[in-house]
mmCIF file of C-alpha atoms in Angstrom:
data_model
loop_
_atom_site.group_PDB
_atom_site.id
_atom_site.type_symbol
_atom_site.label_atom_id
_atom_site.label_comp_id
_atom_site.label_asym_id
_atom_site.label_seq_id
_atom_site.Cartn_x
_atom_site.Cartn_y
_atom_site.Cartn_z
ATOM 1 C CA MET A 10 16.243 0.777 -13.423
ATOM 2 C CA GLY A 11 17.882 -2.293 -15.146
ATOM 3 C CA TYR A 12 16.285 -5.520 -14.051
ATOM 4 C CA SER A 13 17.433 -9.077 -14.667
ATOM 5 C CA MET A 14 15.175 -10.846 -17.413
ATOM 6 C CA ASN A 15 13.287 -12.194 -14.661
ATOM 7 C CA GLY A 16 12.588 -9.477 -12.774
ATOM 8 C CA GLU A 17 11.237 -7.555 -15.813
ATOM 9 C CA ASN A 18 9.508 -10.582 -16.353
ATOM 10 C CA LYS A 19 8.093 -10.678 -12.571
ATOM 11 C CA ILE A 20 6.912 -6.888 -12.896
ATOM 12 C CA GLN A 21 5.265 -7.319 -16.065
ATOM 13 C CA MET A 22 3.295 -10.765 -14.534
ATOM 14 C CA ALA A 23 2.452 -8.879 -11.356
ATOM 15 C CA LYS A 24 0.713 -5.737 -13.308
ATOM 16 C CA ALA A 25 -0.999 -8.556 -15.361
ATOM 17 C CA PHE A 26 -2.250 -10.792 -12.412
ATOM 18 C CA ALA A 27 -3.402 -7.329 -10.234
ATOM 19 C CA ALA A 28 -5.261 -6.113 -13.528
ATOM 20 C CA GLY A 29 -6.717 -9.886 -13.645
ATOM 21 C CA ALA A 30 -7.813 -10.428 -10.072
ATOM 22 C CA HIS A 31 -9.130 -6.930 -9.425
ATOM 23 C CA GLY A 32 -10.571 -6.823 -12.862
ATOM 24 C CA ALA A 33 -12.335 -10.327 -12.116
ATOM 25 C CA ILE A 34 -14.366 -8.962 -9.392
ATOM 26 C CA LYS A 35 -15.075 -5.511 -11.111
ATOM 27 C CA GLN A 36 -13.481 -3.917 -8.107
ATOM 28 C CA VAL A 37 -13.617 -0.100 -8.435
ATOM 29 C CA ARG A 38 -12.168 2.694 -6.299
ATOM 30 C CA LYS A 39 -14.713 3.358 -3.473
ATOM 31 C CA TYR A 40 -15.080 7.219 -3.980
ATOM 32 C CA THR A 41 -14.728 7.632 -7.600
ATOM 33 C CA GLY A 42 -15.825 4.295 -9.368
ATOM 34 C CA GLU A 43 -12.922 4.496 -11.754
ATOM 35 C CA PRO A 44 -10.880 0.866 -12.270
ATOM 36 C CA TYR A 45 -9.629 -0.166 -9.011
ATOM 37 C CA ILE A 46 -6.021 -1.215 -10.850
ATOM 38 C CA ILE A 47 -5.471 2.796 -11.205
ATOM 39 C CA HIS A 48 -4.620 2.315 -7.368
ATOM 40 C CA PRO A 49 -1.805 -0.158 -7.624
ATOM 41 C CA ALA A 50 -0.471 1.398 -10.794
ATOM 42 C CA ALA A 51 0.260 4.732 -8.946
ATOM 43 C CA VAL A 52 1.924 2.705 -6.307
ATOM 44 C CA ALA A 53 4.029 1.098 -8.462
ATOM 45 C CA ALA A 54 5.032 4.537 -10.251
ATOM 46 C CA ILE A 55 5.887 6.183 -6.739
ATOM 47 C CA VAL A 56 7.803 3.253 -5.740
ATOM 48 C CA GLU A 57 9.533 3.333 -9.224
ATOM 49 C CA ALA A 58 10.516 6.874 -8.250
ATOM 50 C CA VAL A 59 12.728 5.574 -5.439
ATOM 51 C CA PRO A 60 15.983 5.137 -6.669
ATOM 52 C CA THR A 61 16.700 1.946 -4.397
ATOM 53 C CA HIS A 62 13.626 0.076 -5.611
ATOM 54 C CA THR A 63 13.727 -3.393 -6.469
ATOM 55 C CA TRP A 64 11.756 -5.425 -9.017
ATOM 56 C CA GLN A 65 10.448 -7.055 -5.843
ATOM 57 C CA MET A 66 9.330 -4.039 -4.655
ATOM 58 C CA LEU A 67 7.351 -2.937 -7.946
ATOM 59 C CA CYS A 68 5.566 -6.339 -7.812
ATOM 60 C CA MET A 69 4.349 -5.655 -3.941
ATOM 61 C CA ALA A 70 3.441 -2.533 -5.044
ATOM 62 C CA TRP A 71 1.052 -4.138 -8.107
ATOM 63 C CA LEU A 72 -0.119 -6.899 -5.889
ATOM 64 C CA HIS A 73 -0.549 -5.184 -2.598
ATOM 65 C CA ASP A 74 -4.179 -5.245 -2.268
ATOM 66 C CA THR A 75 -4.647 -8.665 -4.306
ATOM 67 C CA VAL A 76 -4.867 -10.898 -1.102
ATOM 68 C CA GLU A 77 -6.834 -8.700 1.075
ATOM 69 C CA ASP A 78 -9.338 -7.411 -1.857
ATOM 70 C CA THR A 79 -9.839 -10.269 -4.132
ATOM 71 C CA GLY A 80 -9.844 -14.289 -4.099
ATOM 72 C CA VAL A 81 -5.925 -14.410 -4.474
ATOM 73 C CA THR A 82 -4.210 -16.481 -1.783
ATOM 74 C CA HIS A 83 -0.418 -15.839 -0.206
ATOM 75 C CA GLY A 84 -0.018 -19.491 -1.482
ATOM 76 C CA MET A 85 -0.642 -18.167 -5.186
ATOM 77 C CA ILE A 86 1.660 -15.344 -4.754
ATOM 78 C CA LEU A 87 3.982 -17.247 -3.418
ATOM 79 C CA ASP A 88 3.933 -19.760 -5.985
ATOM 80 C CA LEU A 89 3.988 -17.167 -9.329
ATOM 81 C CA PHE A 90 6.304 -14.638 -7.535
ATOM 82 C CA GLY A 91 8.274 -16.329 -4.719
ATOM 83 C CA GLU A 92 9.008 -15.853 -0.808
ATOM 84 C CA GLU A 93 10.435 -12.296 -0.596
ATOM 85 C CA VAL A 94 7.236 -11.079 -2.345
ATOM 86 C CA ARG A 95 4.791 -13.307 -0.878
ATOM 87 C CA GLN A 96 6.125 -12.068 2.553
ATOM 88 C CA GLY A 97 5.799 -8.530 1.604
ATOM 89 C CA VAL A 98 2.286 -8.521 0.396
ATOM 90 C CA TRP A 99 1.620 -10.351 3.831
ATOM 91 C CA TYR A 100 3.023 -7.456 5.868
ATOM 92 C CA LEU A 101 0.801 -5.123 3.412
ATOM 93 C CA THR A 102 -2.333 -6.815 3.782
ATOM 94 C CA ASN A 103 -4.591 -5.738 6.690
ATOM 95 C CA VAL A 104 -5.812 -8.376 9.348
ATOM 96 C CA GLU A 105 -9.253 -9.712 8.438
ATOM 97 C CA ARG A 106 -12.402 -8.043 9.803
ATOM 98 C CA SER A 107 -12.790 -10.858 12.252
ATOM 99 C CA ALA A 108 -9.855 -9.807 14.133
ATOM 100 C CA GLY A 109 -11.727 -7.120 16.050
ATOM 101 C CA ASN A 110 -13.222 -3.422 15.801
ATOM 102 C CA ARG A 111 -11.439 -0.949 13.573
ATOM 103 C CA ALA A 112 -9.236 0.184 16.692
ATOM 104 C CA ALA A 113 -8.140 -3.467 17.697
ATOM 105 C CA ARG A 114 -7.476 -4.389 13.776
ATOM 106 C CA PHE A 115 -5.622 -1.126 13.199
ATOM 107 C CA LYS A 116 -3.165 -1.895 16.250
ATOM 108 C CA LEU A 117 -2.788 -5.218 14.614
ATOM 109 C CA ASN A 118 -1.919 -3.896 11.630
ATOM 110 C CA LEU A 119 0.513 -1.421 13.122
ATOM 111 C CA GLN A 120 2.092 -4.295 14.603
ATOM 112 C CA ARG A 121 2.247 -6.182 11.535
ATOM 113 C CA LEU A 122 3.936 -3.104 9.866
ATOM 114 C CA ALA A 123 6.529 -2.384 12.503
ATOM 115 C CA ASP A 124 8.427 -5.630 12.032
ATOM 116 C CA ALA A 125 7.935 -5.503 8.054
ATOM 117 C CA PRO A 126 11.479 -4.963 6.215
ATOM 118 C CA ASN A 127 12.470 -1.573 5.166
ATOM 119 C CA ASP A 128 11.473 -2.091 1.209
ATOM 120 C CA VAL A 129 8.227 -3.227 2.131
ATOM 121 C CA LYS A 130 7.600 0.159 4.464
ATOM 122 C CA THR A 131 8.348 2.054 1.404
ATOM 123 C CA VAL A 132 5.860 0.373 -0.561
ATOM 124 C CA LYS A 133 3.232 0.881 2.194
ATOM 125 C CA LEU A 134 4.798 4.739 2.111
ATOM 126 C CA ALA A 135 3.685 4.874 -1.290
ATOM 127 C CA ASP A 136 0.370 3.110 -0.703
ATOM 128 C CA LEU A 137 -0.236 5.980 1.774
ATOM 129 C CA TYR A 138 0.650 8.705 -0.048
ATOM 130 C CA ASP A 139 -1.488 7.648 -3.021
ATOM 131 C CA ASN A 140 -4.891 7.063 -0.966
ATOM 132 C CA THR A 141 -4.476 10.330 1.267
ATOM 133 C CA GLY A 142 -5.415 12.802 -1.225
ATOM 134 C CA SER A 143 -8.471 11.101 -2.726
ATOM 135 C CA ILE A 144 -9.880 10.135 1.020
ATOM 136 C CA VAL A 145 -9.602 13.751 2.069
ATOM 137 C CA LYS A 146 -11.311 15.265 -1.177
ATOM 138 C CA HIS A 147 -13.632 12.854 -1.094
ATOM 139 C CA ASP A 148 -14.550 11.729 2.590
ATOM 140 C CA PRO A 149 -14.271 14.901 4.814
ATOM 141 C CA THR A 150 -15.824 12.860 7.740
ATOM 142 C CA PHE A 151 -13.848 10.032 7.725
ATOM 143 C CA ALA A 152 -10.779 11.869 6.871
ATOM 144 C CA PRO A 153 -9.631 13.218 10.369
ATOM 145 C CA LEU A 154 -9.699 9.507 11.749
ATOM 146 C CA TYR A 155 -7.924 8.313 8.547
ATOM 147 C CA LEU A 156 -5.125 11.218 8.687
ATOM 148 C CA GLN A 157 -4.945 10.542 12.432
ATOM 149 C CA GLU A 158 -4.232 6.739 12.062
ATOM 150 C CA LYS A 159 -1.920 7.374 9.365
ATOM 151 C CA ALA A 160 0.205 9.711 11.130
ATOM 152 C CA GLU A 161 0.487 6.801 13.790
ATOM 153 C CA THR A 162 1.345 4.765 10.969
ATOM 154 C CA LEU A 163 4.536 6.818 9.806
ATOM 155 C CA GLU A 164 5.834 6.406 13.245
ATOM 156 C CA VAL A 165 6.355 2.547 12.392
ATOM 157 C CA LEU A 166 7.179 3.336 8.741
ATOM 158 C CA ARG A 167 10.800 4.737 9.875
ATOM 159 C CA GLY A 168 13.401 2.789 8.170
ATOM 160 C CA ALA A 169 11.320 3.117 5.052
ATOM 161 C CA ASP A 170 12.988 5.662 2.165
ATOM 162 C CA GLN A 171 13.557 8.862 3.669
ATOM 163 C CA ILE A 172 12.539 11.198 0.764
ATOM 164 C CA LEU A 173 9.288 9.251 0.539
ATOM 165 C CA TRP A 174 8.662 9.198 4.470
ATOM 166 C CA ASP A 175 9.192 12.896 4.579
ATOM 167 C CA MET A 176 6.749 13.521 1.357
ATOM 168 C CA THR A 177 4.125 11.425 3.003
ATOM 169 C CA TYR A 178 4.531 13.130 6.381
ATOM 170 C CA GLU A 179 4.264 16.569 4.597
ATOM 171 C CA LYS A 180 0.986 15.390 2.813
ATOM 172 C CA ILE A 181 -0.519 14.126 5.595
ATOM 173 C CA GLY A 182 0.200 17.554 7.533
ATOM 174 C CA ASN A 183 -1.158 19.534 4.787
ATOM 175 C CA GLU A 184 -4.046 17.355 3.934
ATOM 176 C CA ALA A 185 -4.667 17.739 8.133
ATOM 177 C CA LEU A 186 -4.324 21.607 7.712
ATOM 178 C CA SER A 187 -6.901 21.655 4.515
ATOM 179 C CA LEU A 188 -9.456 20.109 6.740
ATOM 180 C CA GLY A 189 -8.970 22.734 9.134
ATOM 181 C CA ALA A 190 -9.463 25.465 6.499
ATOM 182 C CA ALA A 191 -12.343 23.972 5.374
ATOM 183 C CA ALA A 192 -14.133 23.656 8.533
#
């Protein structure tokens, strides 16, 4: 997809910024030990395959875990990428652990996502799609709870790209079936 020069620059800047933020704290994927940046890269690749994606959505994909996992602030995102990207990253950032136990935080995150614009919901679908297989493969004890939560999350993501929604729904269902077969 063709973007304006500004859009192209922002995408490249988001990619470099995310790599720097996650790399600065030596963040790795929980189960594989791979550099964390492979996850935002995968999310961005999924978003880029959506025909209606925008450069702002690609920036959100690259940056979606920076505030949650690194020292990056929403103010930094605003200054570098603008209000639309900052707002998208805010919707995609989980509430802080101090907001309550896992169930309470999950409910707050669902409420936040329910209010998100559809383009942000599409980015979240890409995030779920990428994370699901890894969690089921590497943490079968946690996977049932994860899959239950993500099935509930799918319901608030209606309005996102329908093809990606359907693919994510199918992936969650298939992974749930594979857990049942493995039991």
